[in-house]
Short mmCIF file of N, CA and C in Angstrom, two decimals:
data_model
loop_
_atom_site.label_atom_id
_atom_site.label_comp_id
_atom_site.label_asym_id
_atom_site.label_seq_id
_atom_site.Cartn_x
_atom_site.Cartn_y
_atom_site.Cartn_z
N MET A 12 -16.70 -3.19 -52.10
CA MET A 12 -17.99 -3.03 -51.55
C MET A 12 -17.73 -3.82 -50.27
N PRO A 13 -18.16 -3.34 -49.13
CA PRO A 13 -18.07 -3.90 -47.88
C PRO A 13 -18.96 -5.23 -47.81
N ILE A 14 -18.64 -6.29 -47.17
CA ILE A 14 -19.47 -7.54 -47.00
C ILE A 14 -20.39 -7.30 -45.91
N LEU A 15 -20.30 -6.26 -45.00
CA LEU A 15 -21.31 -6.06 -43.96
C LEU A 15 -21.53 -4.35 -43.76
N SER A 16 -22.61 -4.18 -43.79
CA SER A 16 -23.07 -2.73 -43.34
C SER A 16 -23.65 -2.90 -42.08
N VAL A 17 -23.31 -1.83 -41.23
CA VAL A 17 -24.06 -1.85 -39.86
C VAL A 17 -24.62 -0.64 -39.53
N ILE A 18 -26.03 -0.65 -39.19
CA ILE A 18 -26.59 0.54 -38.75
C ILE A 18 -26.95 0.73 -37.36
N VAL A 19 -26.19 1.83 -36.90
CA VAL A 19 -26.40 1.96 -35.35
C VAL A 19 -27.13 3.34 -35.22
N PRO A 20 -28.45 2.98 -34.76
CA PRO A 20 -29.26 4.15 -34.33
C PRO A 20 -28.90 4.70 -32.88
N VAL A 21 -28.94 5.98 -32.92
CA VAL A 21 -28.39 6.67 -31.52
C VAL A 21 -29.32 7.81 -31.09
N TYR A 22 -29.91 7.55 -29.90
CA TYR A 22 -30.66 8.79 -29.31
C TYR A 22 -30.15 9.10 -27.94
N ASN A 23 -30.29 8.04 -27.04
CA ASN A 23 -29.79 8.48 -25.64
C ASN A 23 -28.39 7.74 -25.41
N GLU A 24 -28.04 7.34 -26.46
CA GLU A 24 -26.77 6.70 -26.03
C GLU A 24 -25.23 7.36 -26.47
N VAL A 25 -25.53 8.61 -26.18
CA VAL A 25 -24.12 9.42 -26.62
C VAL A 25 -23.00 8.99 -25.84
N ASN A 26 -23.20 8.82 -24.67
CA ASN A 26 -22.12 8.27 -23.80
C ASN A 26 -21.54 6.93 -24.05
N THR A 27 -22.29 6.02 -24.75
CA THR A 27 -21.71 4.76 -25.00
C THR A 27 -21.21 4.33 -26.46
N ILE A 28 -21.61 5.37 -27.30
CA ILE A 28 -21.37 5.23 -28.63
C ILE A 28 -20.09 5.08 -29.23
N LYS A 29 -19.24 5.69 -28.30
CA LYS A 29 -17.77 5.47 -28.83
C LYS A 29 -17.11 4.11 -28.39
N GLN A 30 -17.63 3.64 -27.46
CA GLN A 30 -17.16 2.15 -26.99
C GLN A 30 -18.03 1.23 -27.90
N ILE A 31 -19.20 1.39 -28.42
CA ILE A 31 -19.95 0.36 -29.23
C ILE A 31 -19.21 0.36 -30.62
N LEU A 32 -18.89 1.51 -31.41
CA LEU A 32 -18.00 1.74 -32.55
C LEU A 32 -16.76 1.22 -32.24
N GLU A 33 -15.98 1.15 -31.11
CA GLU A 33 -14.65 0.41 -31.09
C GLU A 33 -15.00 -1.25 -31.15
N ASN A 34 -15.95 -1.50 -30.32
CA ASN A 34 -16.47 -2.91 -30.57
C ASN A 34 -16.73 -3.45 -31.92
N ILE A 35 -17.42 -2.68 -32.76
CA ILE A 35 -17.78 -2.93 -34.09
C ILE A 35 -16.48 -3.01 -34.86
N ASN A 36 -15.75 -1.87 -34.49
CA ASN A 36 -14.39 -2.13 -35.36
C ASN A 36 -13.44 -2.98 -34.92
N ALA A 37 -13.50 -3.71 -33.91
CA ALA A 37 -12.76 -4.59 -33.45
C ALA A 37 -12.99 -6.17 -34.08
N VAL A 38 -14.35 -6.19 -34.88
CA VAL A 38 -14.67 -7.33 -35.70
C VAL A 38 -13.75 -6.98 -37.01
N ASN A 39 -12.99 -8.09 -37.27
CA ASN A 39 -12.20 -8.26 -38.37
C ASN A 39 -12.91 -8.67 -39.70
N ILE A 40 -13.57 -7.61 -40.29
CA ILE A 40 -14.33 -8.05 -41.41
C ILE A 40 -14.55 -6.60 -42.27
N ASP A 41 -14.40 -6.67 -43.68
CA ASP A 41 -14.68 -5.70 -44.32
C ASP A 41 -16.11 -4.99 -44.13
N LYS A 42 -16.05 -3.96 -43.63
CA LYS A 42 -17.63 -3.28 -43.17
C LYS A 42 -17.61 -1.68 -43.45
N GLU A 43 -18.98 -1.18 -43.41
CA GLU A 43 -19.19 0.01 -43.22
C GLU A 43 -19.98 0.34 -42.00
N ILE A 44 -20.05 1.31 -41.42
CA ILE A 44 -20.88 1.82 -40.25
C ILE A 44 -21.51 2.85 -40.59
N ILE A 45 -22.97 2.89 -40.56
CA ILE A 45 -23.69 4.13 -40.47
C ILE A 45 -24.38 4.23 -39.14
N VAL A 46 -24.22 5.52 -38.79
CA VAL A 46 -24.78 5.74 -37.43
C VAL A 46 -25.70 6.88 -37.75
N VAL A 47 -26.96 6.48 -37.28
CA VAL A 47 -28.16 7.42 -37.53
C VAL A 47 -28.40 8.30 -36.26
N ASP A 48 -28.13 9.45 -36.31
CA ASP A 48 -28.22 10.40 -34.87
C ASP A 48 -29.66 10.77 -34.96
N ASP A 49 -30.18 10.15 -34.26
CA ASP A 49 -31.87 10.42 -34.09
C ASP A 49 -32.15 11.57 -33.18
N GLY A 50 -31.86 12.67 -33.22
CA GLY A 50 -31.85 13.82 -32.21
C GLY A 50 -30.86 13.81 -30.99
N ALA A 51 -29.82 12.94 -31.06
CA ALA A 51 -28.85 12.84 -30.00
C ALA A 51 -27.94 14.13 -29.98
N GLY A 52 -27.55 14.65 -31.15
CA GLY A 52 -26.81 15.90 -31.18
C GLY A 52 -25.24 15.47 -31.34
N LEU A 53 -24.94 14.33 -31.85
CA LEU A 53 -23.34 13.83 -32.18
C LEU A 53 -22.87 14.64 -33.16
N SER A 54 -21.33 14.80 -32.70
CA SER A 54 -20.41 15.59 -33.56
C SER A 54 -20.03 14.58 -34.64
N LYS A 55 -18.89 14.97 -35.21
CA LYS A 55 -18.20 13.83 -36.08
C LYS A 55 -17.58 12.86 -35.45
N ILE A 56 -17.91 11.58 -36.02
CA ILE A 56 -17.33 10.18 -35.32
C ILE A 56 -16.45 9.60 -36.41
N GLU A 57 -15.37 9.41 -35.93
CA GLU A 57 -14.23 8.66 -36.70
C GLU A 57 -14.67 7.31 -37.27
N GLY A 58 -14.46 6.90 -38.41
CA GLY A 58 -14.71 5.58 -38.89
C GLY A 58 -16.27 5.31 -39.04
N ALA A 59 -17.14 6.31 -39.07
CA ALA A 59 -18.56 5.99 -39.39
C ALA A 59 -19.05 7.22 -40.05
N GLU A 60 -20.22 6.86 -41.08
CA GLU A 60 -20.98 7.70 -41.62
C GLU A 60 -21.95 8.31 -40.58
N ILE A 61 -22.11 9.53 -40.56
CA ILE A 61 -23.31 9.98 -39.65
C ILE A 61 -24.59 10.46 -40.60
N ILE A 62 -25.77 10.15 -40.29
CA ILE A 62 -26.86 10.63 -40.81
C ILE A 62 -27.67 11.25 -39.78
N LYS A 63 -28.10 12.50 -39.75
CA LYS A 63 -28.78 13.24 -38.76
C LYS A 63 -30.13 13.43 -39.01
N HIS A 64 -30.77 13.00 -37.96
CA HIS A 64 -32.28 13.57 -37.90
C HIS A 64 -32.26 14.64 -36.89
N HIS A 65 -32.77 15.71 -37.50
CA HIS A 65 -32.67 17.05 -36.38
C HIS A 65 -33.68 16.73 -35.18
N ILE A 66 -34.88 16.01 -35.27
CA ILE A 66 -35.44 15.73 -34.15
C ILE A 66 -35.87 14.16 -33.98
N ASN A 67 -35.99 13.76 -32.62
CA ASN A 67 -36.25 12.19 -32.35
C ASN A 67 -37.33 11.84 -33.34
N GLN A 68 -37.23 10.71 -34.13
CA GLN A 68 -38.25 10.10 -35.09
C GLN A 68 -38.40 8.65 -34.47
N GLY A 69 -37.54 8.17 -33.52
CA GLY A 69 -37.80 6.95 -32.87
C GLY A 69 -36.85 5.74 -33.87
N GLN A 70 -36.54 4.69 -33.25
CA GLN A 70 -35.75 3.75 -33.53
C GLN A 70 -36.07 3.14 -34.90
N SER A 71 -37.30 2.91 -35.08
CA SER A 71 -37.62 2.45 -36.24
C SER A 71 -37.35 3.13 -37.61
N GLU A 72 -37.54 4.62 -37.44
CA GLU A 72 -37.41 5.49 -38.50
C GLU A 72 -35.92 5.55 -38.70
N ALA A 73 -35.12 5.45 -37.58
CA ALA A 73 -33.64 5.54 -37.67
C ALA A 73 -33.13 4.24 -38.51
N ILE A 74 -33.60 3.17 -38.15
CA ILE A 74 -33.33 2.06 -39.01
C ILE A 74 -33.46 2.16 -40.42
N ARG A 75 -34.86 2.70 -40.65
CA ARG A 75 -35.14 2.76 -41.98
C ARG A 75 -34.32 3.79 -42.86
N THR A 76 -34.02 4.89 -42.29
CA THR A 76 -33.09 5.78 -42.67
C THR A 76 -31.63 5.24 -43.17
N GLY A 77 -31.05 4.46 -41.98
CA GLY A 77 -29.96 3.60 -42.44
C GLY A 77 -30.02 2.83 -43.57
N LEU A 78 -31.26 1.95 -43.74
CA LEU A 78 -31.58 1.05 -44.98
C LEU A 78 -31.67 1.82 -46.14
N LYS A 79 -32.19 2.93 -46.07
CA LYS A 79 -32.37 3.82 -47.43
C LYS A 79 -31.03 4.27 -47.79
N ARG A 80 -30.18 4.51 -46.86
CA ARG A 80 -28.75 5.15 -47.20
C ARG A 80 -28.01 3.99 -47.99
N ILE A 81 -28.06 2.71 -47.27
CA ILE A 81 -27.27 1.68 -47.98
C ILE A 81 -27.77 1.16 -49.45
N LEU A 82 -29.17 1.39 -49.51
CA LEU A 82 -29.65 0.95 -50.93
C LEU A 82 -29.42 2.03 -51.99
N GLU A 83 -29.23 3.45 -51.41
CA GLU A 83 -29.06 4.38 -52.23
C GLU A 83 -27.46 4.31 -52.77
N LYS A 84 -26.82 3.79 -51.92
CA LYS A 84 -25.12 3.37 -52.38
C LYS A 84 -25.01 2.24 -53.26
N GLY A 85 -26.02 1.18 -53.25
CA GLY A 85 -26.10 0.05 -54.14
C GLY A 85 -25.20 -1.03 -53.38
N GLU A 86 -25.23 -0.90 -52.02
CA GLU A 86 -24.42 -1.99 -51.46
C GLU A 86 -25.32 -3.25 -51.21
N GLU A 87 -24.49 -4.35 -51.64
CA GLU A 87 -25.15 -5.72 -51.78
C GLU A 87 -24.42 -6.68 -50.73
N GLY A 88 -24.25 -6.32 -49.61
CA GLY A 88 -23.80 -7.13 -48.37
C GLY A 88 -24.75 -7.27 -47.45
N PHE A 89 -24.36 -8.07 -46.33
CA PHE A 89 -25.17 -8.33 -45.41
C PHE A 89 -25.52 -7.11 -44.54
N ILE A 90 -26.63 -6.93 -43.99
CA ILE A 90 -26.98 -5.60 -43.16
C ILE A 90 -27.29 -6.18 -41.77
N ILE A 91 -26.76 -5.36 -40.69
CA ILE A 91 -26.90 -5.74 -39.45
C ILE A 91 -27.31 -4.40 -38.79
N GLU A 92 -28.30 -4.39 -37.82
CA GLU A 92 -28.50 -3.17 -36.98
C GLU A 92 -27.92 -3.59 -35.53
N SER A 93 -27.20 -2.68 -35.02
CA SER A 93 -26.71 -3.06 -33.72
C SER A 93 -26.88 -1.89 -32.73
N ASP A 94 -27.64 -2.20 -31.60
CA ASP A 94 -28.09 -0.96 -30.80
C ASP A 94 -27.10 -0.34 -30.11
N ALA A 95 -27.06 0.84 -29.77
CA ALA A 95 -25.92 1.53 -29.29
C ALA A 95 -25.93 1.60 -27.49
N ASP A 96 -26.73 0.81 -27.22
CA ASP A 96 -26.78 0.55 -25.85
C ASP A 96 -25.79 -0.41 -24.86
N LYS A 97 -24.81 -1.21 -25.73
CA LYS A 97 -23.97 -1.95 -25.35
C LYS A 97 -24.62 -3.36 -24.91
N ASP A 98 -25.98 -3.64 -25.21
CA ASP A 98 -26.44 -4.85 -24.97
C ASP A 98 -26.11 -5.94 -25.82
N GLN A 99 -25.78 -5.65 -27.07
CA GLN A 99 -25.37 -6.71 -28.04
C GLN A 99 -23.66 -6.62 -28.32
N ASN A 100 -23.21 -7.75 -28.54
CA ASN A 100 -21.90 -7.93 -28.87
C ASN A 100 -21.62 -8.06 -30.41
N PRO A 101 -21.05 -7.18 -30.85
CA PRO A 101 -21.10 -7.32 -32.43
C PRO A 101 -20.25 -8.62 -33.01
N LYS A 102 -19.37 -9.13 -31.88
CA LYS A 102 -18.68 -10.29 -32.59
C LYS A 102 -19.65 -11.45 -32.84
N ASP A 103 -20.98 -11.44 -32.28
CA ASP A 103 -22.04 -12.49 -32.32
C ASP A 103 -22.31 -12.42 -33.89
N CYS A 104 -22.31 -11.40 -34.50
CA CYS A 104 -22.85 -11.56 -36.02
C CYS A 104 -21.74 -12.17 -36.71
N ILE A 105 -20.57 -12.42 -36.54
CA ILE A 105 -19.51 -13.16 -36.90
C ILE A 105 -19.95 -14.43 -37.35
N ARG A 106 -20.37 -15.19 -36.07
CA ARG A 106 -20.58 -16.61 -36.27
C ARG A 106 -21.70 -16.74 -37.43
N PHE A 107 -22.53 -15.93 -37.45
CA PHE A 107 -23.57 -15.92 -38.67
C PHE A 107 -23.02 -15.95 -40.01
N LEU A 108 -22.17 -14.63 -40.01
CA LEU A 108 -21.57 -14.48 -41.30
C LEU A 108 -20.59 -15.55 -41.96
N LYS A 109 -19.84 -16.10 -40.68
CA LYS A 109 -18.96 -17.32 -41.32
C LYS A 109 -19.73 -18.51 -41.67
N TYR A 110 -20.96 -18.83 -40.96
CA TYR A 110 -21.69 -19.75 -41.42
C TYR A 110 -22.34 -19.49 -42.75
N PHE A 111 -22.88 -18.32 -43.06
CA PHE A 111 -23.51 -18.00 -44.40
C PHE A 111 -22.48 -18.17 -45.54
N LEU A 112 -21.05 -17.57 -45.17
CA LEU A 112 -20.16 -17.73 -46.24
C LEU A 112 -19.67 -19.18 -46.34
N LYS A 113 -19.70 -20.07 -45.33
CA LYS A 113 -19.11 -21.29 -45.64
C LYS A 113 -20.28 -22.12 -46.50
N LYS A 114 -21.46 -21.70 -46.36
CA LYS A 114 -22.63 -22.48 -47.14
C LYS A 114 -22.88 -21.87 -48.33
N LYS A 115 -22.36 -20.88 -48.72
CA LYS A 115 -22.37 -19.79 -49.79
C LYS A 115 -23.63 -19.41 -49.94
N ILE A 116 -24.16 -18.85 -48.88
CA ILE A 116 -25.46 -18.27 -48.78
C ILE A 116 -25.09 -16.58 -49.05
N LYS A 117 -25.79 -16.12 -49.79
CA LYS A 117 -25.75 -14.72 -50.35
C LYS A 117 -26.74 -13.73 -49.54
N PRO A 118 -26.28 -12.76 -49.54
CA PRO A 118 -27.36 -11.54 -48.92
C PRO A 118 -28.71 -11.60 -49.56
N GLN A 119 -28.73 -11.73 -50.88
CA GLN A 119 -30.00 -11.68 -51.37
C GLN A 119 -30.90 -12.80 -51.27
N ASP A 120 -30.14 -13.92 -50.63
CA ASP A 120 -30.90 -15.32 -50.23
C ASP A 120 -31.59 -14.99 -48.98
N LEU A 121 -31.34 -14.24 -48.02
CA LEU A 121 -31.82 -13.93 -46.75
C LEU A 121 -32.99 -12.80 -46.77
N VAL A 122 -33.84 -12.74 -45.87
CA VAL A 122 -34.85 -12.04 -45.76
C VAL A 122 -34.59 -11.26 -44.34
N LEU A 123 -34.58 -11.98 -43.35
CA LEU A 123 -34.61 -11.41 -42.02
C LEU A 123 -33.77 -12.54 -41.12
N LEU A 124 -32.87 -12.19 -40.32
CA LEU A 124 -32.41 -12.90 -39.17
C LEU A 124 -32.48 -12.09 -37.86
N ILE A 125 -33.00 -12.76 -36.91
CA ILE A 125 -33.35 -12.00 -35.73
C ILE A 125 -32.36 -12.74 -34.53
N GLY A 126 -31.62 -11.82 -33.94
CA GLY A 126 -30.82 -12.31 -32.70
C GLY A 126 -31.55 -12.37 -31.53
N ASP A 127 -31.34 -13.23 -30.53
CA ASP A 127 -32.11 -13.03 -29.44
C ASP A 127 -31.19 -13.31 -28.21
N ARG A 128 -30.68 -12.27 -27.35
CA ARG A 128 -29.82 -12.08 -26.55
C ARG A 128 -30.14 -13.04 -25.26
N TYR A 129 -31.39 -13.38 -25.23
CA TYR A 129 -31.86 -14.09 -23.98
C TYR A 129 -31.86 -15.49 -24.05
N THR A 130 -31.75 -16.11 -25.29
CA THR A 130 -31.68 -17.51 -25.65
C THR A 130 -30.44 -18.05 -24.98
N PRO A 131 -30.67 -19.11 -24.08
CA PRO A 131 -29.23 -19.74 -23.52
C PRO A 131 -28.63 -20.46 -24.78
N PRO A 132 -27.48 -20.74 -24.74
CA PRO A 132 -26.68 -21.19 -25.68
C PRO A 132 -27.13 -22.74 -26.13
N GLU A 133 -27.49 -23.38 -25.12
CA GLU A 133 -27.98 -24.83 -25.24
C GLU A 133 -29.21 -24.93 -26.29
N PHE A 134 -29.71 -23.83 -26.38
CA PHE A 134 -30.79 -23.76 -27.15
C PHE A 134 -30.85 -23.20 -28.60
N GLU A 135 -29.61 -22.81 -29.09
CA GLU A 135 -29.19 -21.94 -30.25
C GLU A 135 -29.29 -23.14 -31.63
N LYS A 136 -29.07 -24.31 -31.22
CA LYS A 136 -29.00 -25.28 -32.33
C LYS A 136 -30.24 -26.25 -32.45
N PRO A 137 -30.99 -26.35 -31.37
CA PRO A 137 -32.18 -27.43 -31.83
C PRO A 137 -33.32 -26.66 -32.18
N ILE A 138 -33.70 -26.96 -33.75
CA ILE A 138 -34.71 -26.40 -34.32
C ILE A 138 -36.03 -26.97 -33.68
N GLU A 139 -35.93 -28.46 -33.35
CA GLU A 139 -37.16 -29.06 -32.75
C GLU A 139 -37.75 -28.15 -31.67
N TYR A 140 -36.90 -27.66 -30.69
CA TYR A 140 -37.50 -26.94 -29.71
C TYR A 140 -38.06 -25.65 -30.04
N ARG A 141 -37.62 -24.98 -30.96
CA ARG A 141 -38.12 -23.84 -31.63
C ARG A 141 -39.47 -24.14 -32.22
N ARG A 142 -39.55 -25.15 -33.06
CA ARG A 142 -40.60 -25.65 -33.48
C ARG A 142 -41.90 -25.90 -32.66
N CYS A 143 -41.38 -26.62 -31.51
CA CYS A 143 -42.39 -26.96 -30.58
C CYS A 143 -43.02 -25.67 -29.94
N ILE A 144 -42.13 -24.73 -29.50
CA ILE A 144 -42.63 -23.53 -28.93
C ILE A 144 -43.54 -22.84 -29.81
N ASN A 145 -43.36 -23.04 -31.26
CA ASN A 145 -44.03 -22.22 -32.33
C ASN A 145 -45.48 -22.98 -32.25
N ASP A 146 -45.46 -24.27 -32.18
CA ASP A 146 -46.69 -25.01 -32.37
C ASP A 146 -47.65 -24.82 -31.47
N LEU A 147 -46.89 -24.79 -29.74
CA LEU A 147 -47.71 -24.38 -28.74
C LEU A 147 -48.37 -22.69 -28.99
N GLN A 148 -47.68 -21.85 -29.62
CA GLN A 148 -48.06 -20.66 -29.68
C GLN A 148 -49.32 -20.59 -30.70
N LEU A 149 -49.40 -21.21 -31.62
CA LEU A 149 -50.10 -21.44 -32.74
C LEU A 149 -51.36 -21.98 -32.10
N ALA A 150 -51.29 -23.08 -31.21
CA ALA A 150 -52.58 -23.81 -30.65
C ALA A 150 -53.24 -22.47 -29.61
N LEU A 151 -52.35 -21.91 -28.80
CA LEU A 151 -52.77 -21.09 -27.89
C LEU A 151 -53.62 -19.87 -28.70
N PHE A 152 -53.08 -19.42 -29.88
CA PHE A 152 -53.79 -18.25 -30.61
C PHE A 152 -55.19 -18.84 -31.15
N SER A 153 -54.96 -20.11 -31.92
CA SER A 153 -56.39 -20.74 -32.14
C SER A 153 -57.34 -20.90 -31.08
N LEU A 154 -56.86 -21.34 -29.71
CA LEU A 154 -57.78 -21.53 -28.75
C LEU A 154 -58.54 -20.08 -28.45
N LEU A 155 -57.91 -19.04 -28.65
CA LEU A 155 -58.11 -17.60 -28.27
C LEU A 155 -59.08 -17.10 -29.37
N GLY A 156 -59.04 -18.15 -30.56
CA GLY A 156 -60.12 -17.46 -31.24
C GLY A 156 -59.18 -16.60 -32.44
N CYS A 157 -57.87 -16.60 -32.26
CA CYS A 157 -57.10 -15.73 -33.43
C CYS A 157 -56.46 -16.44 -34.35
N PRO A 158 -56.72 -16.83 -35.41
CA PRO A 158 -56.25 -17.84 -36.44
C PRO A 158 -55.16 -17.18 -36.95
N VAL A 159 -53.62 -17.54 -36.42
CA VAL A 159 -52.64 -16.83 -36.95
C VAL A 159 -51.74 -18.12 -37.54
N ARG A 160 -51.20 -18.22 -38.72
CA ARG A 160 -50.39 -19.15 -39.33
C ARG A 160 -49.12 -18.93 -38.89
N ASP A 161 -48.47 -17.96 -38.56
CA ASP A 161 -47.05 -17.81 -38.33
C ASP A 161 -46.90 -16.98 -37.06
N SER A 162 -46.68 -17.31 -35.65
CA SER A 162 -46.79 -16.86 -34.51
C SER A 162 -45.64 -15.83 -34.32
N VAL A 163 -44.56 -15.97 -35.24
CA VAL A 163 -43.27 -15.28 -34.93
C VAL A 163 -43.26 -14.10 -35.94
N SER A 164 -44.18 -14.03 -36.72
CA SER A 164 -44.09 -12.90 -37.61
C SER A 164 -44.40 -11.53 -37.11
#
């Protein structure tokens, strides 16, 4: 069983998918790649399972399709979604996986991890910074009359 399942939704990224898959395959970890062709008209892709939507259903539905496939197979590893537009570096997920494995965190212990490609590296560690921003957002929502307990959900 792979330790990592990668879902790659594809619609307008037909020209970049080969490079994306090469980048994902360059990550040295036991993995499976599920490409969800969301109406892009892809042909066979080496090293990946393709699931086809005959018409475009949107990125959310493509991700849902990939998740359903992983669950059908009974996989129990970590799951990531990687866009096919070359904005994300698949090697970044390895940092998280190494941390999870070092701390003996199992996939079933996690609910969701969201990466942010715009966060400068100096803000990756300080939780206090994020807490401060979250508290400011909560205060703003409260002032606007929108009681929200968790502004990042």
